[in-house]
CSV table of C-alpha atoms in Angstrom, one decimal:
chain,number,residue,atom,x,y,z
O,1,UNK,CA,-24.9,-139.9,-65.2
O,2,UNK,CA,-21.4,-141.0,-65.6
O,3,UNK,CA,-20.1,-143.8,-62.8
O,4,UNK,CA,-19.2,-141.7,-59.3
O,5,UNK,CA,-22.0,-138.8,-60.2
O,6,UNK,CA,-24.5,-140.9,-58.9
O,7,UNK,CA,-23.3,-141.4,-55.5
O,8,UNK,CA,-22.5,-138.0,-55.7
O,9,UNK,CA,-26.1,-136.1,-57.0
O,10,UNK,CA,-28.3,-139.4,-54.8
O,11,UNK,CA,-31.5,-139.3,-57.8
O,12,UNK,CA,-31.3,-136.4,-60.4
O,13,UNK,CA,-34.1,-135.6,-61.6
O,14,UNK,CA,-35.7,-133.7,-65.0
O,15,UNK,CA,-36.9,-131.2,-64.1
O,16,UNK,CA,-39.9,-129.6,-65.9
O,17,UNK,CA,-40.3,-126.0,-66.6
O,18,UNK,CA,-42.3,-123.2,-68.5
O,19,UNK,CA,-45.7,-123.8,-67.8
O,20,UNK,CA,-48.4,-121.6,-66.9
O,21,UNK,CA,-49.8,-121.9,-62.9
O,22,UNK,CA,-50.2,-119.8,-60.0
O,23,UNK,CA,-46.8,-117.1,-59.5
O,24,UNK,CA,-48.6,-116.4,-56.2
O,25,UNK,CA,-48.5,-118.4,-53.4
O,26,UNK,CA,-50.9,-118.8,-50.8
O,27,UNK,CA,-49.4,-115.7,-48.5
O,28,UNK,CA,-49.3,-113.2,-51.3
O,29,UNK,CA,-46.5,-113.1,-51.7
O,30,UNK,CA,-44.7,-113.2,-55.3
O,31,UNK,CA,-42.6,-116.4,-56.3
O,32,UNK,CA,-39.7,-115.4,-57.8
O,33,UNK,CA,-38.5,-118.5,-60.7
O,34,UNK,CA,-35.8,-119.2,-63.0
O,35,UNK,CA,-35.8,-121.6,-65.2
O,36,UNK,CA,-32.4,-122.8,-66.0
O,37,UNK,CA,-33.0,-124.5,-70.0
O,38,UNK,CA,-30.4,-126.8,-71.1
O,39,UNK,CA,-28.6,-128.4,-68.8
O,40,UNK,CA,-26.9,-130.9,-67.9
O,41,UNK,CA,-26.5,-132.2,-64.2
O,42,UNK,CA,-23.3,-133.6,-63.5
O,43,UNK,CA,-22.6,-134.5,-66.4
O,44,UNK,CA,-26.4,-136.5,-67.8
O,45,UNK,CA,-25.9,-137.3,-71.3
O,46,UNK,CA,-30.3,-136.1,-72.2
O,47,UNK,CA,-30.2,-132.0,-71.3
O,48,UNK,CA,-33.5,-130.8,-68.4
O,49,UNK,CA,-34.4,-127.6,-67.3
O,50,UNK,CA,-34.0,-126.9,-64.0
O,51,UNK,CA,-36.6,-124.6,-62.1
O,52,UNK,CA,-36.1,-122.8,-59.3
O,53,UNK,CA,-38.5,-121.1,-56.8
O,54,UNK,CA,-37.3,-118.2,-54.4
O,55,UNK,CA,-34.3,-119.6,-54.1
O,56,UNK,CA,-35.1,-123.9,-54.1
O,57,UNK,CA,-35.4,-126.4,-57.0
O,58,UNK,CA,-37.9,-127.5,-57.4
O,59,UNK,CA,-39.6,-130.3,-59.5
O,60,UNK,CA,-43.1,-128.6,-60.3
O,61,UNK,CA,-44.0,-126.4,-63.0
O,62,UNK,CA,-42.6,-123.1,-63.7
O,63,UNK,CA,-45.2,-120.3,-62.9
O,64,UNK,CA,-45.7,-118.1,-65.9
O,65,UNK,CA,-43.3,-115.4,-66.3
O,66,UNK,CA,-39.9,-117.2,-65.0
O,67,UNK,CA,-37.1,-115.7,-65.9
O,68,UNK,CA,-35.7,-117.8,-68.6
O,69,UNK,CA,-32.0,-118.4,-69.3
O,70,UNK,CA,-30.7,-120.9,-71.9
O,71,UNK,CA,-27.4,-122.7,-71.0
O,72,UNK,CA,-26.4,-123.8,-74.1
O,73,UNK,CA,-25.8,-127.8,-72.5
O,74,UNK,CA,-23.4,-126.3,-70.5
O,75,UNK,CA,-22.4,-129.0,-67.0
O,76,UNK,CA,-24.5,-128.2,-64.3
O,77,UNK,CA,-22.3,-129.7,-60.7
O,78,UNK,CA,-22.8,-128.0,-57.2
O,79,UNK,CA,-21.2,-124.7,-55.4
O,80,UNK,CA,-18.3,-125.7,-54.0
O,81,UNK,CA,-17.8,-124.7,-49.4
O,82,UNK,CA,-14.6,-123.3,-48.9
O,83,UNK,CA,-14.5,-124.8,-44.7
O,84,UNK,CA,-11.4,-122.9,-43.9
O,85,UNK,CA,-9.7,-120.1,-45.3
O,86,UNK,CA,-8.2,-116.4,-43.8
O,87,UNK,CA,-9.4,-113.3,-46.2
O,88,UNK,CA,-8.3,-111.2,-43.7
O,89,UNK,CA,-4.0,-111.7,-43.9
O,90,UNK,CA,-4.6,-111.5,-47.8
O,91,UNK,CA,-2.6,-109.2,-50.3
O,92,UNK,CA,-4.6,-110.4,-53.3
O,93,UNK,CA,-5.1,-108.1,-56.1
O,94,UNK,CA,-2.4,-105.4,-54.3
O,95,UNK,CA,1.4,-105.7,-55.7
O,96,UNK,CA,4.0,-108.0,-54.8
O,97,UNK,CA,5.2,-108.7,-51.3
O,98,UNK,CA,8.2,-111.3,-50.9
O,99,UNK,CA,8.4,-113.4,-47.8
O,100,UNK,CA,11.0,-113.4,-45.2
O,101,UNK,CA,12.2,-117.3,-44.0
O,102,UNK,CA,10.1,-117.8,-41.0
O,103,UNK,CA,11.1,-120.6,-38.7
O,104,UNK,CA,7.9,-121.0,-36.9
O,105,UNK,CA,4.3,-119.9,-35.9
O,106,UNK,CA,5.7,-117.3,-33.8
O,107,UNK,CA,8.2,-115.9,-36.8
O,108,UNK,CA,5.2,-116.0,-39.1
O,109,UNK,CA,2.9,-114.1,-36.8
O,110,UNK,CA,5.9,-111.2,-36.4
O,111,UNK,CA,5.5,-111.1,-40.0
O,112,UNK,CA,1.9,-111.0,-39.7
O,113,UNK,CA,1.5,-107.6,-38.1
O,114,UNK,CA,4.7,-106.1,-40.0
O,115,UNK,CA,2.7,-107.2,-43.4
O,116,UNK,CA,-0.7,-105.7,-41.9
O,117,UNK,CA,1.5,-102.2,-40.7
O,118,UNK,CA,2.6,-102.4,-44.7
O,119,UNK,CA,-0.9,-101.9,-46.4
O,120,UNK,CA,-2.8,-99.1,-48.9
O,121,UNK,CA,-5.8,-100.7,-48.7
O,122,UNK,CA,-8.2,-101.0,-45.4
O,123,UNK,CA,-8.7,-105.1,-44.2
O,124,UNK,CA,-12.0,-104.8,-45.2
O,125,UNK,CA,-11.2,-103.7,-49.2
O,126,UNK,CA,-8.9,-106.8,-49.6
O,127,UNK,CA,-11.1,-109.3,-47.7
O,128,UNK,CA,-13.9,-107.7,-50.0
O,129,UNK,CA,-10.9,-108.8,-53.5
O,130,UNK,CA,-10.7,-111.8,-52.7
O,131,UNK,CA,-14.1,-113.4,-51.6
O,132,UNK,CA,-15.5,-112.1,-54.5
O,133,UNK,CA,-13.4,-114.0,-56.9
O,134,UNK,CA,-14.4,-116.6,-55.2
O,135,UNK,CA,-17.6,-116.4,-55.9
O,136,UNK,CA,-16.6,-116.2,-59.3
O,137,UNK,CA,-14.9,-119.4,-59.3
O,138,UNK,CA,-18.1,-121.1,-57.8
O,139,UNK,CA,-18.1,-121.2,-54.0
O,140,UNK,CA,-21.4,-120.5,-51.8
O,141,UNK,CA,-20.4,-120.4,-48.3
O,142,UNK,CA,-16.7,-119.8,-46.2
O,143,UNK,CA,-15.5,-119.8,-42.7
O,144,UNK,CA,-13.2,-117.4,-42.0
O,145,UNK,CA,-10.8,-117.7,-39.7
O,146,UNK,CA,-9.9,-113.5,-38.3
O,147,UNK,CA,-6.9,-112.5,-36.0
O,148,UNK,CA,-7.3,-111.1,-32.8
O,149,UNK,CA,-5.5,-109.9,-30.9
O,150,UNK,CA,-3.9,-106.4,-30.0
O,151,UNK,CA,-1.6,-105.6,-32.7
O,152,UNK,CA,-5.1,-105.3,-34.9
O,153,UNK,CA,-7.6,-105.3,-32.5
O,154,UNK,CA,-11.2,-106.1,-33.7
O,155,UNK,CA,-10.2,-104.1,-37.6
O,156,UNK,CA,-9.9,-107.9,-39.3
O,157,UNK,CA,-13.2,-108.8,-37.5
O,158,UNK,CA,-14.4,-105.2,-38.3
O,159,UNK,CA,-13.0,-105.7,-42.2
O,160,UNK,CA,-14.3,-109.3,-42.9
O,161,UNK,CA,-18.3,-108.4,-41.8
O,162,UNK,CA,-18.2,-105.7,-44.6
O,163,UNK,CA,-17.3,-108.0,-47.3
O,164,UNK,CA,-19.2,-110.3,-45.5
O,165,UNK,CA,-22.3,-107.4,-46.1
O,166,UNK,CA,-21.7,-106.4,-49.2
O,167,UNK,CA,-21.5,-110.0,-50.7
O,168,UNK,CA,-24.7,-111.5,-48.8
O,169,UNK,CA,-26.4,-112.0,-52.5
O,170,UNK,CA,-23.3,-114.2,-53.0
O,171,UNK,CA,-22.2,-115.5,-50.5
O,172,UNK,CA,-22.5,-117.0,-47.3
O,173,UNK,CA,-20.3,-117.1,-44.6
O,174,UNK,CA,-19.3,-117.4,-41.7
O,175,UNK,CA,-16.4,-115.2,-39.2
O,176,UNK,CA,-14.2,-117.0,-36.4
O,177,UNK,CA,-12.7,-114.9,-34.3
O,178,UNK,CA,-9.0,-117.1,-34.5
O,179,UNK,CA,-6.3,-115.4,-31.9
O,180,UNK,CA,-3.4,-116.7,-34.0
O,181,UNK,CA,-1.1,-115.2,-31.4
O,182,UNK,CA,-2.4,-117.3,-29.1
O,183,UNK,CA,-5.0,-116.9,-26.6
O,184,UNK,CA,-2.8,-117.2,-23.3
O,185,UNK,CA,0.7,-115.3,-23.9
O,186,UNK,CA,-0.7,-112.5,-25.5
O,187,UNK,CA,-2.3,-110.6,-23.1
O,188,UNK,CA,-5.4,-108.7,-24.1
O,189,UNK,CA,-6.5,-111.6,-26.2
O,190,UNK,CA,-9.2,-112.6,-24.2
O,191,UNK,CA,-11.2,-109.5,-23.6
O,192,UNK,CA,-10.7,-109.3,-27.0
O,193,UNK,CA,-12.2,-112.4,-28.1
O,194,UNK,CA,-14.7,-111.7,-25.4
O,195,UNK,CA,-15.2,-108.9,-26.6
O,196,UNK,CA,-16.3,-110.1,-30.5
O,197,UNK,CA,-18.5,-113.1,-29.2
O,198,UNK,CA,-20.5,-110.5,-26.8
O,199,UNK,CA,-21.2,-108.5,-29.9
O,200,UNK,CA,-22.9,-111.2,-32.0
O,201,UNK,CA,-19.6,-109.9,-34.1
O,202,UNK,CA,-18.3,-113.4,-34.9
O,203,UNK,CA,-20.3,-116.6,-35.8
O,204,UNK,CA,-17.4,-118.8,-33.4
O,205,UNK,CA,-14.5,-118.1,-31.6
O,206,UNK,CA,-10.8,-120.3,-31.6
O,207,UNK,CA,-7.3,-121.2,-30.5
O,208,UNK,CA,-4.7,-122.8,-31.9
O,209,UNK,CA,-2.4,-124.8,-30.8
O,210,UNK,CA,-2.6,-125.3,-26.4
O,211,UNK,CA,-0.2,-126.8,-25.7
O,212,UNK,CA,3.2,-126.6,-28.2
O,213,UNK,CA,1.9,-123.1,-28.9
O,214,UNK,CA,0.5,-121.4,-25.7
O,215,UNK,CA,2.0,-123.5,-23.6
O,216,UNK,CA,-1.2,-123.7,-21.3
O,217,UNK,CA,-3.4,-126.4,-23.1
O,218,UNK,CA,-6.9,-126.0,-19.8
O,219,UNK,CA,-6.2,-122.5,-20.2
O,220,UNK,CA,-6.8,-122.2,-23.6
O,221,UNK,CA,-9.9,-124.1,-23.7
O,222,UNK,CA,-11.2,-124.1,-20.3
O,223,UNK,CA,-11.3,-119.4,-21.7
O,224,UNK,CA,-12.6,-120.3,-25.4
O,225,UNK,CA,-15.4,-123.7,-24.6
O,226,UNK,CA,-16.2,-121.2,-21.8
O,227,UNK,CA,-17.4,-117.8,-24.0
O,228,UNK,CA,-19.1,-120.4,-26.2
O,229,UNK,CA,-21.2,-121.6,-23.9
O,230,UNK,CA,-22.0,-117.9,-21.9
O,231,UNK,CA,-22.4,-116.4,-25.3
O,232,UNK,CA,-24.2,-119.2,-27.2
O,233,UNK,CA,-21.6,-118.6,-30.4
O,234,UNK,CA,-19.8,-122.5,-32.1
O,235,UNK,CA,-15.5,-123.3,-31.6
O,236,UNK,CA,-12.9,-124.4,-34.1
O,237,UNK,CA,-9.3,-124.7,-33.2
O,238,UNK,CA,-6.6,-124.6,-34.9
O,239,UNK,CA,-4.3,-128.2,-33.6
O,240,UNK,CA,-1.3,-127.9,-35.8
O,241,UNK,CA,0.9,-131.1,-33.7
O,242,UNK,CA,1.5,-134.2,-35.2
O,243,UNK,CA,2.2,-135.9,-32.4
O,244,UNK,CA,1.0,-137.4,-28.6
O,245,UNK,CA,0.6,-133.8,-28.2
O,246,UNK,CA,-1.9,-132.9,-30.7
O,247,UNK,CA,-3.6,-136.3,-29.3
O,248,UNK,CA,-4.3,-134.8,-25.5
O,249,UNK,CA,-5.8,-131.6,-27.2
O,250,UNK,CA,-7.7,-133.4,-29.2
O,251,UNK,CA,-9.1,-135.5,-26.0
O,252,UNK,CA,-8.9,-132.5,-24.2
O,253,UNK,CA,-11.2,-131.2,-26.3
O,254,UNK,CA,-13.7,-134.0,-26.5
O,255,UNK,CA,-14.1,-134.1,-22.7
O,256,UNK,CA,-15.7,-130.3,-23.1
O,257,UNK,CA,-17.9,-130.9,-25.6
O,258,UNK,CA,-19.5,-133.5,-23.9
O,259,UNK,CA,-19.5,-131.5,-20.4
O,260,UNK,CA,-21.0,-128.2,-22.2
O,261,UNK,CA,-23.6,-130.3,-24.2
O,262,UNK,CA,-21.6,-128.4,-27.2
O,263,UNK,CA,-22.3,-131.0,-29.0
O,264,UNK,CA,-22.4,-130.3,-32.9
O,265,UNK,CA,-20.7,-127.0,-32.5
O,266,UNK,CA,-17.0,-127.7,-32.1
O,267,UNK,CA,-14.5,-127.9,-35.4
O,268,UNK,CA,-11.0,-128.6,-35.1
O,269,UNK,CA,-8.7,-127.8,-37.5
O,270,UNK,CA,-6.2,-129.1,-39.7
O,271,UNK,CA,-5.4,-132.2,-36.4
O,272,UNK,CA,-2.2,-132.7,-37.7
O,273,UNK,CA,-1.5,-135.6,-35.5
O,274,UNK,CA,-5.0,-138.3,-36.4
O,275,UNK,CA,-2.8,-139.1,-40.3
O,276,UNK,CA,-0.3,-140.2,-38.1
O,277,UNK,CA,-2.2,-142.7,-36.0
O,278,UNK,CA,-2.4,-146.5,-36.0
O,279,UNK,CA,-5.7,-147.7,-37.2
O,280,UNK,CA,-7.2,-149.1,-33.9
O,281,UNK,CA,-6.3,-146.3,-32.6
O,282,UNK,CA,-8.0,-143.6,-35.2
O,283,UNK,CA,-10.6,-145.8,-34.7
O,284,UNK,CA,-11.3,-145.0,-31.4
O,285,UNK,CA,-11.0,-140.8,-32.3
O,286,UNK,CA,-12.9,-141.3,-34.8
O,287,UNK,CA,-15.3,-142.6,-32.7
O,288,UNK,CA,-15.5,-140.5,-30.0
O,289,UNK,CA,-14.9,-137.0,-32.5
O,290,UNK,CA,-18.3,-139.1,-33.9
O,291,UNK,CA,-20.8,-138.8,-30.7
O,292,UNK,CA,-19.8,-135.7,-29.4
O,293,UNK,CA,-20.2,-134.9,-33.8
O,294,UNK,CA,-17.2,-132.5,-33.7
O,295,UNK,CA,-16.2,-132.0,-37.1
O,296,UNK,CA,-12.7,-131.3,-38.8
O,297,UNK,CA,-11.8,-129.8,-41.5
O,298,UNK,CA,-8.1,-130.5,-43.5
O,299,UNK,CA,-6.5,-128.3,-46.3
O,300,UNK,CA,-4.4,-131.2,-47.9
O,301,UNK,CA,-1.5,-129.7,-48.0
O,302,UNK,CA,0.7,-132.9,-48.5
O,303,UNK,CA,0.1,-137.2,-48.2
O,304,UNK,CA,1.6,-137.4,-45.1
O,305,UNK,CA,-1.2,-134.5,-43.5
O,306,UNK,CA,-4.6,-134.9,-45.4
O,307,UNK,CA,-7.3,-136.5,-42.8
O,308,UNK,CA,-8.5,-139.2,-43.8
O,309,UNK,CA,-11.6,-138.7,-44.6
O,310,UNK,CA,-12.8,-141.6,-45.5
O,311,UNK,CA,-12.2,-143.3,-42.3
O,312,UNK,CA,-13.5,-140.5,-40.1
O,313,UNK,CA,-16.6,-140.3,-42.1
O,314,UNK,CA,-17.5,-144.6,-41.6
O,315,UNK,CA,-17.4,-143.2,-38.1
O,316,UNK,CA,-20.0,-140.1,-39.1
O,317,UNK,CA,-17.2,-137.5,-38.7
O,318,UNK,CA,-17.9,-134.0,-40.9
O,319,UNK,CA,-15.3,-133.3,-42.7
O,320,UNK,CA,-14.4,-129.7,-44.5
O,321,UNK,CA,-12.1,-128.6,-47.1
O,322,UNK,CA,-10.8,-125.3,-47.0
O,323,UNK,CA,-8.0,-123.4,-48.7
O,324,UNK,CA,-5.5,-121.5,-45.7
O,325,UNK,CA,-4.5,-118.5,-45.7
O,326,UNK,CA,-4.0,-117.3,-49.2
O,327,UNK,CA,-1.5,-115.0,-51.1
O,328,UNK,CA,-0.3,-113.8,-47.4
O,329,UNK,CA,3.0,-113.2,-45.2
O,330,UNK,CA,2.8,-117.0,-44.9
O,331,UNK,CA,2.7,-118.4,-48.4
O,332,UNK,CA,2.9,-116.2,-51.6
O,333,UNK,CA,0.0,-119.6,-53.5
O,334,UNK,CA,-3.3,-120.2,-52.5
O,335,UNK,CA,-6.0,-118.4,-55.2
O,336,UNK,CA,-9.3,-119.1,-52.8
O,337,UNK,CA,-10.3,-121.5,-56.1
O,338,UNK,CA,-12.1,-124.2,-54.3
O,339,UNK,CA,-12.4,-126.9,-57.2
O,340,UNK,CA,-9.0,-125.7,-57.8
O,341,UNK,CA,-8.5,-127.1,-54.4
O,342,UNK,CA,-10.7,-130.2,-54.6
O,343,UNK,CA,-8.3,-131.3,-57.5
O,344,UNK,CA,-5.1,-130.8,-55.4
O,345,UNK,CA,-6.7,-133.1,-53.0
O,346,UNK,CA,-7.3,-135.6,-55.0
O,347,UNK,CA,-3.7,-135.3,-56.7
O,348,UNK,CA,-2.0,-135.4,-52.8
O,349,UNK,CA,-4.6,-138.6,-52.9
O,350,UNK,CA,-3.4,-140.3,-55.7
O,351,UNK,CA,-6.9,-141.3,-56.9
O,352,UNK,CA,-7.7,-142.8,-60.2
O,353,UNK,CA,-11.0,-143.8,-60.1
O,354,UNK,CA,-13.7,-142.5,-61.6
O,355,UNK,CA,-15.5,-143.1,-58.0
O,356,UNK,CA,-12.7,-141.4,-56.4
O,357,UNK,CA,-12.8,-138.4,-58.0
O,358,UNK,CA,-16.4,-137.8,-56.9
O,359,UNK,CA,-15.5,-138.4,-54.1
O,360,UNK,CA,-13.1,-135.3,-53.6
O,361,UNK,CA,-15.8,-133.5,-55.4
O,362,UNK,CA,-18.1,-134.7,-52.8
O,363,UNK,CA,-16.2,-133.0,-49.9
O,364,UNK,CA,-15.4,-129.9,-51.5
O,365,UNK,CA,-19.0,-129.0,-52.1
O,366,UNK,CA,-21.0,-131.0,-49.8
O,367,UNK,CA,-18.3,-131.6,-46.5
O,368,UNK,CA,-18.0,-128.2,-45.8
O,369,UNK,CA,-21.9,-127.5,-45.8
O,370,UNK,CA,-21.8,-130.2,-42.8
O,371,UNK,CA,-19.7,-128.6,-41.5
O,372,UNK,CA,-21.6,-124.9,-41.4
O,373,UNK,CA,-24.5,-126.4,-41.2
O,374,UNK,CA,-25.7,-126.0,-44.6
O,375,UNK,CA,-28.2,-128.1,-46.3
O,376,UNK,CA,-26.7,-129.9,-50.1
O,377,UNK,CA,-26.9,-128.1,-53.0
O,378,UNK,CA,-27.0,-131.4,-54.7
O,379,UNK,CA,-29.1,-130.0,-57.3
O,380,UNK,CA,-32.0,-132.5,-56.1
O,381,UNK,CA,-36.2,-130.9,-55.5
O,382,UNK,CA,-36.2,-128.8,-52.0
O,383,UNK,CA,-31.9,-128.1,-52.2
O,384,UNK,CA,-30.3,-124.6,-52.2
O,385,UNK,CA,-29.9,-123.4,-55.8
O,386,UNK,CA,-25.9,-122.6,-56.0
O,387,UNK,CA,-24.6,-124.0,-58.9
O,388,UNK,CA,-21.4,-123.4,-61.8
O,389,UNK,CA,-22.3,-124.0,-65.3
O,390,UNK,CA,-19.6,-125.7,-67.0
O,391,UNK,CA,-18.2,-126.9,-70.4
O,392,UNK,CA,-17.1,-130.4,-69.9
O,393,UNK,CA,-18.0,-134.2,-69.5
O,394,UNK,CA,-18.9,-135.7,-66.2
O,395,UNK,CA,-17.5,-134.3,-62.5
O,396,UNK,CA,-14.0,-136.1,-63.1
O,397,UNK,CA,-13.6,-134.7,-66.1
O,398,UNK,CA,-14.2,-131.0,-64.8
O,399,UNK,CA,-12.8,-131.6,-61.1
O,400,UNK,CA,-9.4,-133.0,-63.3
O,401,UNK,CA,-9.7,-130.0,-66.2
O,402,UNK,CA,-10.7,-127.2,-64.1
O,403,UNK,CA,-12.3,-125.3,-66.5
O,404,UNK,CA,-13.9,-121.5,-66.6
O,405,UNK,CA,-16.9,-121.7,-64.5
O,406,UNK,CA,-18.6,-120.0,-67.1
O,407,UNK,CA,-22.0,-119.2,-64.7
O,408,UNK,CA,-22.3,-119.2,-60.7
O,409,UNK,CA,-25.9,-119.3,-59.4
O,410,UNK,CA,-26.9,-119.2,-55.7
O,411,UNK,CA,-29.9,-118.6,-54.8
O,412,UNK,CA,-31.1,-119.6,-57.9
O,413,UNK,CA,-29.8,-116.2,-58.9
O,414,UNK,CA,-26.5,-115.8,-61.5
O,415,UNK,CA,-23.8,-113.9,-59.7
O,416,UNK,CA,-21.1,-114.5,-61.6
O,417,UNK,CA,-20.1,-115.4,-65.2
O,418,UNK,CA,-17.5,-115.7,-67.3
O,419,UNK,CA,-14.5,-115.3,-63.9
O,420,UNK,CA,-16.2,-111.5,-62.9
O,421,UNK,CA,-19.2,-110.4,-60.9
O,422,UNK,CA,-22.8,-110.5,-62.3
């Protein structure tokens, strides 16, 4: 196993397969068993068989009659998790859109509405295309931020829910009702957030820059946290401020999480203020975030705005990686390929060493799983059978070269081959 891969995987186990055994459980349920033959977990020198029963990797013997898939000595790596993406906004798979100049969030928001009105394909179709593409690139789960505003009503939530249903065999999805237009500054948004939370169609409610954009920190946060408390959903708030406005909001989020006993149910996205703190200030903030189990997400936009992941993890803060917007009104860039995003994380943080490259992959694979409350797909016995199969040497080389995902497995089922849905 290559250096660094052991830290990512824990202890890899050679798993046996092919021997007769009972094919039914005591409850009479017939197990679904698959043997992935000739696999090299994390680039191990000696191929093994990965045995999957009912969607989980096992170190037991495969039931008689198990399906066998020869993997040709390919490297198996954990599938990746996109902890922050906006699939409702995308133009993926459609005609080219020329973007116009924008000087701030208000301009982008206006252009979002123009783009939404100009699209011939409904949200559900566009979102499905992007989310399906993400599956073919090895994404096992995503947290989808979906615009909720009077300009759209709940069309985005309905569309992404439809796409989630179509892909439920291949992708785990959490939906955030995201007030991109502001909670307070745009009348009618609060009522739509309430409707979305009450209906059960979303898993979390969001917020955006309570001071610098909404100009009503206490009012926005009180409303969002009250919805979460009353309806049993989580919170995921966009925070772009790079100065004391950002730290003031972060402190207010910590206080409300503590007051409402929402520990473990709150996420803050982007959090551009953290990289600008001194080491002592960062340590104190990280300790408070860790105490309340408030998770964070980054999209690694550049060296100065990527979160200090290692320092945060020292205090038990869960940090996930995400794609953000993909070919929308905000930017022509993006591809929903989380292997590419882990590559970008390594690039902007200027990593060189094998252990550092393996840590980037860990963030892409397991950081987002931690944020979403999912088990690690670490190829250990008992883990979800969510992995990719690629030609390569090991995790470091795969992260750098980004080879084609020859096969994508979700819950023990092959859901994509050679870049196409199976």
